Tab-separated table of C-alpha atoms and ligand atoms in Angstrom:
chain	number	residue	atom	x	y	z
A	1	MET	CA	1.152	-63.829	17.556
A	2	THR	CA	2.123	-62.801	21.036
A	3	ASN	CA	-0.572	-62.313	23.623
A	4	GLN	CA	1.567	-60.354	26.044
A	5	LEU	CA	-0.027	-57.284	27.576
A	6	ASN	CA	0.915	-54.004	25.870
A	7	ASP	CA	2.944	-55.812	23.235
A	8	ILE	CA	1.563	-53.511	20.564
A	9	PRO	CA	3.582	-51.812	17.837
A	10	LEU	CA	3.295	-48.019	17.973
A	11	THR	CA	5.844	-46.978	15.369
A	12	GLU	CA	8.311	-48.794	13.151
A	13	HIS	CA	10.752	-49.169	16.058
A	14	PHE	CA	8.818	-48.961	19.338
A	15	ARG	CA	6.200	-51.062	21.096
A	16	LEU	CA	3.958	-49.907	23.937
A	17	ARG	CA	5.433	-52.555	26.205
A	18	GLU	CA	8.844	-50.857	26.199
A	19	PHE	CA	7.324	-47.844	27.979
A	20	GLU	CA	5.646	-49.809	30.800
A	21	CYS	CA	6.438	-49.124	34.429
A	22	ARG	CA	8.982	-51.755	35.493
A	23	CYS	CA	7.090	-52.513	38.709
A	24	CYS	CA	3.390	-52.608	37.794
A	25	HIS	CA	3.257	-52.694	33.967
A	26	ARG	CA	0.980	-49.677	33.861
A	27	VAL	CA	1.821	-47.195	31.154
A	28	ARG	CA	1.313	-43.578	30.167
A	29	LEU	CA	2.934	-42.224	27.018
A	30	SER	CA	2.968	-38.737	25.564
A	31	PRO	CA	2.549	-38.913	21.767
A	32	LYS	CA	5.197	-36.190	21.554
A	33	LEU	CA	7.744	-38.352	23.414
A	34	LEU	CA	7.062	-41.234	21.044
A	35	PHE	CA	7.334	-38.968	17.999
A	36	CYS	CA	10.697	-37.563	19.150
A	37	LEU	CA	12.042	-41.028	19.989
A	38	GLU	CA	11.141	-42.346	16.551
A	39	ALA	CA	12.771	-39.268	14.954
A	40	PHE	CA	15.872	-39.860	17.098
A	41	ARG	CA	15.954	-43.547	16.149
A	42	THR	CA	15.927	-42.612	12.449
A	43	LEU	CA	18.763	-40.088	12.859
A	44	TRP	CA	20.793	-42.432	15.100
A	45	GLY	CA	20.401	-45.376	12.726
A	46	LYS	CA	20.838	-47.985	15.470
A	47	PRO	CA	18.545	-49.741	17.957
A	48	VAL	CA	17.408	-47.573	20.859
A	49	ILE	CA	17.011	-49.462	24.147
A	50	LEU	CA	14.809	-47.907	26.824
A	51	SER	CA	16.009	-48.491	30.380
A	52	SER	CA	13.093	-46.518	31.847
A	53	GLY	CA	9.862	-45.159	30.408
A	54	TYR	CA	6.725	-44.497	32.411
A	55	ARG	CA	7.118	-44.744	36.205
A	56	CYS	CA	4.276	-44.874	38.691
A	57	GLU	CA	4.828	-42.767	41.819
A	58	ALA	CA	6.012	-45.727	43.909
A	59	HIS	CA	8.537	-46.884	41.333
A	60	ASN	CA	9.782	-43.342	40.778
A	61	ARG	CA	10.424	-43.060	44.522
A	62	ALA	CA	12.102	-46.478	44.597
A	63	VAL	CA	14.614	-45.516	41.907
A	64	GLY	CA	15.304	-42.122	43.467
A	65	GLY	CA	13.609	-40.060	40.755
A	66	SER	CA	12.787	-36.403	41.210
A	67	PRO	CA	9.383	-35.856	42.907
A	68	ARG	CA	8.288	-33.990	39.773
A	69	SER	CA	9.882	-36.435	37.329
A	70	LEU	CA	8.445	-36.343	33.818
A	71	HIS	CA	8.647	-40.157	33.847
A	72	MET	CA	5.439	-40.046	35.917
A	73	THR	CA	3.561	-38.210	33.185
A	74	GLY	CA	4.833	-40.274	30.272
A	75	GLN	CA	6.955	-37.391	29.028
A	76	ALA	CA	10.429	-38.828	29.668
A	77	ALA	CA	12.451	-41.888	28.764
A	78	ASP	CA	15.952	-43.067	29.605
A	79	ILE	CA	17.913	-44.759	26.832
A	80	LEU	CA	21.150	-46.738	26.921
A	81	VAL	CA	23.980	-44.780	25.296
A	82	SER	CA	27.651	-45.407	26.009
A	83	PHE	CA	29.665	-42.596	27.570
A	84	ALA	CA	31.708	-42.251	24.365
A	85	GLU	CA	28.612	-41.888	22.169
A	86	GLN	CA	26.773	-39.375	24.343
A	87	PRO	CA	28.066	-36.167	22.686
A	88	ALA	CA	26.878	-37.365	19.264
A	89	ALA	CA	23.570	-38.580	20.686
A	90	GLU	CA	22.971	-35.212	22.418
A	91	LEU	CA	23.161	-33.378	19.089
A	92	LEU	CA	20.744	-35.776	17.430
A	93	ALA	CA	18.364	-35.704	20.403
A	94	ALA	CA	18.104	-31.920	20.139
A	95	LYS	CA	17.528	-32.263	16.399
A	96	ALA	CA	14.806	-34.854	17.055
A	97	GLY	CA	12.889	-32.277	19.101
A	98	PHE	CA	13.449	-33.236	22.757
A	99	SER	CA	13.281	-30.239	25.057
A	100	GLY	CA	15.281	-31.950	27.797
A	101	VAL	CA	18.460	-33.961	27.186
A	102	LEU	CA	20.580	-35.098	30.109
A	103	SER	CA	23.604	-37.389	29.832
A	104	TYR	CA	24.632	-39.572	32.742
A	105	GLY	CA	28.237	-40.069	31.653
A	106	ARG	CA	29.799	-43.331	32.723
A	107	ARG	CA	26.459	-44.679	33.886
A	108	ASN	CA	25.900	-45.088	30.132
A	109	PHE	CA	22.413	-43.703	29.770
A	110	MET	CA	20.625	-40.505	28.798
A	111	HIS	CA	17.391	-38.927	30.017
A	112	LEU	CA	15.232	-37.493	27.231
A	113	SER	CA	12.069	-35.487	27.821
A	114	VAL	CA	9.443	-33.378	26.105
A	115	GLY	CA	7.683	-30.344	27.598
B	201	LIG	ZN1	4.809	-49.119	38.839
B	202	LIG	ZN1	15.031	-40.277	33.256
């Protein structure tokens, strides 16, 4: 058994650790975001890799996030999706219940958020 901080299963496919701030390992997570991600994972049928979950204010600034970014409230996550797969993923993300879906094209990721 691992003793790593936040390495706790939350759903069948996600662990708390995946949502940690990349700089300080603190974490905030909206249950709604988790619920939508798990729904998306089921529809998508493939692993979903988070490139960004919760961000503290300093980290959000460092990565050039919006000053009101929902990453700072645990209501947004970025996932790796290839440019070619983004149109299909957008449809499923809307179906999964996300209120915000933003594709970053050739940067190969998408921003998903809940209100
Ligand atoms: Zn941080
Ligand atoms: Zn984002």
